[in-house]
Short mmCIF file of C-alpha atoms in Angstrom, two decimals:
data_model
loop_
_atom_site.label_atom_id
_atom_site.label_comp_id
_atom_site.label_asym_id
_atom_site.label_seq_id
_atom_site.Cartn_x
_atom_site.Cartn_y
_atom_site.Cartn_z
CA GLN A 151 17.29 27.70 -12.30
CA GLN A 152 15.58 24.41 -12.91
CA GLN A 153 12.14 25.86 -12.25
CA VAL A 154 9.35 26.37 -14.70
CA LYS A 155 6.69 28.78 -13.49
CA GLN A 156 3.18 28.35 -14.84
CA SER A 157 0.16 30.63 -14.61
CA PRO A 158 -2.69 30.86 -13.97
CA GLN A 159 -3.32 28.08 -11.47
CA SER A 160 -6.92 27.82 -12.64
CA LEU A 161 -8.81 29.21 -15.61
CA ILE A 162 -12.46 29.31 -16.59
CA VAL A 163 -13.34 30.02 -20.23
CA GLN A 164 -16.62 30.05 -22.06
CA LYS A 165 -17.19 27.57 -24.85
CA GLY A 166 -15.80 28.95 -28.08
CA GLY A 167 -13.37 31.27 -26.33
CA ILE A 168 -9.59 31.28 -26.32
CA SER A 169 -7.74 29.68 -23.40
CA ILE A 170 -4.23 30.95 -22.71
CA ILE A 171 -1.76 29.41 -20.29
CA ASN A 172 1.66 30.91 -19.73
CA CYS A 173 5.01 29.49 -18.61
CA ALA A 174 8.37 31.04 -17.87
CA TYR A 175 11.76 29.46 -17.32
CA GLU A 176 15.22 30.56 -16.22
CA ASN A 177 17.59 27.90 -17.49
CA THR A 178 18.69 28.92 -20.98
CA ALA A 179 19.97 25.38 -21.58
CA PHE A 180 16.39 24.13 -21.87
CA ASP A 181 15.71 23.29 -25.49
CA TYR A 182 12.57 21.18 -25.53
CA PHE A 183 9.21 22.46 -24.31
CA PRO A 184 6.26 20.06 -24.26
CA TRP A 185 2.76 20.53 -22.96
CA TYR A 186 0.94 17.69 -21.25
CA GLN A 187 -2.80 17.31 -20.79
CA GLN A 188 -4.25 15.41 -17.86
CA PHE A 189 -7.87 14.34 -17.45
CA PRO A 190 -9.22 13.40 -14.01
CA GLY A 191 -8.13 9.92 -12.97
CA LYS A 192 -5.63 9.65 -15.80
CA GLY A 193 -1.93 10.18 -16.26
CA PRO A 194 -0.63 13.16 -18.23
CA ALA A 195 -0.38 12.71 -21.99
CA LEU A 196 1.69 14.67 -24.48
CA LEU A 197 -0.38 17.32 -26.24
CA ILE A 198 2.09 19.37 -28.26
CA ALA A 199 5.78 20.30 -28.05
CA ILE A 200 8.11 22.96 -29.44
CA ARG A 201 11.83 23.59 -29.81
CA PRO A 202 13.35 27.09 -29.51
CA ASP A 203 14.30 27.28 -33.17
CA VAL A 204 10.70 28.18 -34.02
CA SER A 205 8.45 30.82 -32.50
CA GLU A 206 5.15 29.05 -33.00
CA LYS A 207 3.76 25.57 -33.52
CA LYS A 208 0.17 24.80 -34.30
CA GLU A 209 -1.68 21.51 -34.17
CA GLY A 210 -5.37 21.83 -34.78
CA ARG A 211 -6.87 24.18 -32.19
CA PHE A 212 -3.72 24.07 -30.05
CA THR A 213 -0.85 26.50 -30.57
CA ILE A 214 2.40 26.98 -28.68
CA SER A 215 3.95 30.44 -28.86
CA PHE A 216 7.59 30.69 -27.87
CA ASN A 217 9.58 33.80 -26.97
CA LYS A 218 13.22 32.82 -26.54
CA SER A 219 14.47 36.26 -25.51
CA ALA A 220 11.83 36.56 -22.78
CA LYS A 221 12.23 32.91 -21.80
CA GLN A 222 8.50 32.41 -21.98
CA PHE A 223 6.15 30.11 -23.82
CA SER A 224 2.41 29.77 -23.86
CA LEU A 225 -0.37 27.44 -24.91
CA HIS A 226 -3.35 28.84 -26.77
CA ILE A 227 -6.50 26.78 -27.22
CA MET A 228 -8.74 28.26 -29.88
CA ASP A 229 -12.49 27.65 -29.94
CA SER A 230 -12.26 26.01 -26.52
CA GLN A 231 -14.64 23.09 -25.96
CA PRO A 232 -15.98 21.42 -22.80
CA GLY A 233 -13.91 18.35 -23.73
CA ASP A 234 -10.78 20.49 -23.30
CA SER A 235 -11.49 20.76 -19.57
CA ALA A 236 -8.42 19.22 -17.97
CA THR A 237 -5.23 20.08 -16.14
CA TYR A 238 -2.44 21.32 -18.37
CA PHE A 239 1.24 21.15 -17.54
CA CYS A 240 4.04 22.89 -19.33
CA ALA A 241 7.48 21.34 -19.09
CA ALA A 242 11.05 21.85 -20.17
CA SER A 243 14.13 19.73 -20.57
CA ILE A 244 17.62 19.69 -21.98
CA ASP A 245 17.95 17.55 -25.05
CA ASP A 246 21.42 16.20 -24.38
CA TYR A 247 22.11 12.75 -23.04
CA TYR A 248 25.55 13.73 -21.73
CA ILE A 249 24.62 16.77 -19.62
CA GLN A 250 24.10 15.98 -15.95
CA GLY A 251 20.51 16.62 -15.02
CA ALA A 252 19.30 16.62 -18.58
CA GLN A 253 17.54 13.34 -18.16
CA LYS A 254 14.31 14.71 -16.84
CA LEU A 255 11.32 16.87 -17.60
CA VAL A 256 10.87 19.88 -15.32
CA PHE A 257 7.18 20.55 -14.97
CA GLY A 258 5.26 23.70 -14.23
CA GLN A 259 2.73 23.82 -11.40
CA GLY A 260 -0.24 22.98 -13.61
CA THR A 261 -3.37 24.86 -14.72
CA ARG A 262 -6.83 23.50 -14.13
CA LEU A 263 -8.86 24.59 -17.17
CA THR A 264 -12.65 24.55 -17.11
CA ILE A 265 -14.64 25.27 -20.25
CA ASN A 266 -18.21 26.28 -19.49
CA PRO A 267 -20.82 25.16 -22.04
CA GLU B 189 -1.68 -1.95 -26.52
CA ALA B 190 1.31 0.20 -25.60
CA GLN B 191 1.01 1.19 -21.98
CA VAL B 192 2.55 1.86 -18.60
CA THR B 193 0.85 -0.10 -15.85
CA GLN B 194 0.99 0.85 -12.21
CA ASN B 195 -0.33 -1.09 -9.24
CA PRO B 196 -2.10 -0.53 -7.02
CA ARG B 197 -4.24 2.41 -8.14
CA TYR B 198 -5.21 3.27 -4.59
CA LEU B 199 -3.44 2.48 -1.34
CA ILE B 200 -4.03 3.47 2.25
CA THR B 201 -1.32 2.46 4.67
CA VAL B 202 0.00 3.26 8.12
CA THR B 203 3.15 5.13 9.00
CA GLY B 204 6.23 2.93 8.90
CA LYS B 205 4.77 -0.01 7.01
CA LYS B 206 6.94 -0.78 4.00
CA LEU B 207 5.22 -0.73 0.64
CA THR B 208 6.02 -1.17 -3.03
CA VAL B 209 4.28 0.39 -6.00
CA THR B 210 4.92 -1.57 -9.16
CA CYS B 211 5.41 -0.12 -12.63
CA SER B 212 5.70 -2.03 -15.87
CA GLN B 213 5.93 -0.86 -19.49
CA ASN B 214 5.54 -2.92 -22.65
CA MET B 215 7.17 -0.52 -25.12
CA ASN B 216 10.81 -1.60 -24.66
CA HIS B 217 11.63 1.89 -23.39
CA GLU B 218 15.03 2.54 -21.88
CA TYR B 219 14.11 5.51 -19.71
CA MET B 220 11.74 5.24 -16.78
CA SER B 221 10.96 7.62 -13.95
CA TRP B 222 8.73 8.23 -10.97
CA TYR B 223 6.94 11.49 -10.21
CA ARG B 224 4.75 12.69 -7.42
CA GLN B 225 1.96 15.16 -8.07
CA ASP B 226 0.88 17.56 -5.35
CA PRO B 227 -1.55 20.49 -5.65
CA GLY B 228 0.21 23.69 -6.57
CA LEU B 229 3.55 21.93 -7.03
CA GLY B 230 3.00 20.14 -10.32
CA LEU B 231 4.90 16.96 -11.07
CA ARG B 232 8.22 16.47 -9.32
CA GLN B 233 10.65 13.75 -10.24
CA ILE B 234 11.56 11.27 -7.52
CA TYR B 235 13.96 8.89 -9.27
CA TYR B 236 14.80 7.97 -12.80
CA SER B 237 16.51 5.13 -14.61
CA MET B 238 18.32 5.42 -17.91
CA ASN B 239 18.60 1.66 -18.36
CA VAL B 240 18.80 -1.61 -16.49
CA GLU B 241 20.82 -1.29 -13.27
CA VAL B 242 21.25 2.49 -13.84
CA THR B 243 19.23 4.70 -11.51
CA ASP B 244 19.67 8.19 -10.15
CA LYS B 245 17.94 10.67 -7.86
CA GLY B 246 15.49 13.22 -9.12
CA ASP B 247 14.38 16.34 -7.26
CA VAL B 248 12.63 14.73 -4.28
CA PRO B 249 14.25 11.34 -3.59
CA GLU B 250 14.20 11.37 0.22
CA GLY B 251 12.25 8.46 1.68
CA TYR B 252 12.09 6.51 -1.59
CA LYS B 253 14.04 3.70 -3.22
CA VAL B 254 13.90 2.22 -6.69
CA SER B 255 15.41 -0.68 -8.57
CA ARG B 256 15.71 -1.57 -12.24
CA LYS B 257 16.55 -5.23 -12.57
CA GLU B 258 14.61 -5.67 -15.80
CA LYS B 259 14.02 -3.23 -18.61
CA ARG B 260 10.25 -3.32 -18.31
CA ASN B 261 9.89 -2.95 -14.52
CA PHE B 262 10.68 -0.03 -12.24
CA PRO B 263 9.18 -0.45 -8.77
CA LEU B 264 9.01 2.39 -6.24
CA ILE B 265 9.71 1.38 -2.66
CA LEU B 266 8.80 3.29 0.48
CA GLU B 267 10.74 1.63 3.29
CA SER B 268 9.08 3.58 6.09
CA PRO B 269 6.23 5.71 4.75
CA SER B 270 5.33 8.93 6.49
CA PRO B 271 2.24 11.15 6.16
CA ASN B 272 4.16 13.70 4.05
CA GLN B 273 4.45 11.02 1.37
CA THR B 274 0.69 11.10 0.89
CA SER B 275 0.44 12.02 -2.78
CA LEU B 276 -0.48 10.95 -6.30
CA TYR B 277 2.35 9.00 -7.89
CA PHE B 278 3.04 8.49 -11.57
CA CYS B 279 5.43 6.20 -13.36
CA ALA B 280 6.54 7.26 -16.84
CA SER B 281 8.65 5.81 -19.59
CA SER B 282 10.19 7.11 -22.79
CA LEU B 283 11.99 5.54 -25.68
CA TRP B 284 15.58 6.39 -24.86
CA ALA B 285 17.70 8.20 -22.33
CA GLY B 286 17.37 11.49 -24.13
CA ALA B 287 14.12 11.99 -22.29
CA GLY B 288 13.88 15.54 -23.44
CA ASN B 289 13.10 14.80 -27.00
CA THR B 290 10.81 11.83 -26.88
CA GLU B 291 7.31 11.51 -25.60
CA ALA B 292 6.90 10.44 -21.99
CA PHE B 293 4.15 7.87 -21.46
CA PHE B 294 2.55 7.95 -18.04
CA GLY B 295 0.78 5.31 -16.04
CA GLN B 296 -2.69 5.83 -14.57
CA GLY B 297 -1.34 6.91 -11.23
CA THR B 298 -1.32 5.55 -7.69
CA ARG B 299 -3.05 7.54 -5.00
CA LEU B 300 -1.24 6.85 -1.74
CA THR B 301 -2.50 7.88 1.68
CA VAL B 302 -0.27 7.39 4.71
CA VAL B 303 -2.05 7.70 8.06
#
């Protein structure tokens, strides 16, 4: 129940195209869903995050779509650029200090995104 | 500059030889954790600490120890490393124990090889 399943494992997109990465979860107690971006040789860094009270959040070319009933959320990268080539991780957590096990991010398996010029 | 610093960045060791990976943050964060990253498995939490002297197991704690004697430091100890602990390790910190709603800052990673 603590798992977050991410797909695809790898993705190749042409420059200017739309990159889409999908995640699904089982634990309905999850209420915070961030995406992290990781460049080679670096640690992950927060890209964008969403809470289940909204269905979409957009920051620049990056959009999270959230479907609470389906327990799925996805990252869309519009006008994908070679500089977006990185590994992307979705994650989920429970935003409650007092719930056992809430004190951690549960990560998906990661997606290696390559944007061809 | 706000950062999480891990050392060493790369380490090759032999089975059974005790080692410590250090982690230090300069953001006065309460919450710190260790993850290991393996291909196809994503990031899995090893241990976490909600504050000084408060630590608890994550999802894959076997073979690891941690301590939190000071707020800024959270070392990861492998008492008797084995080849299945060959992995990329990350230390992370966030502002307070409600790790779900604050940004996690990651170190640069430590690539450990146990032969």
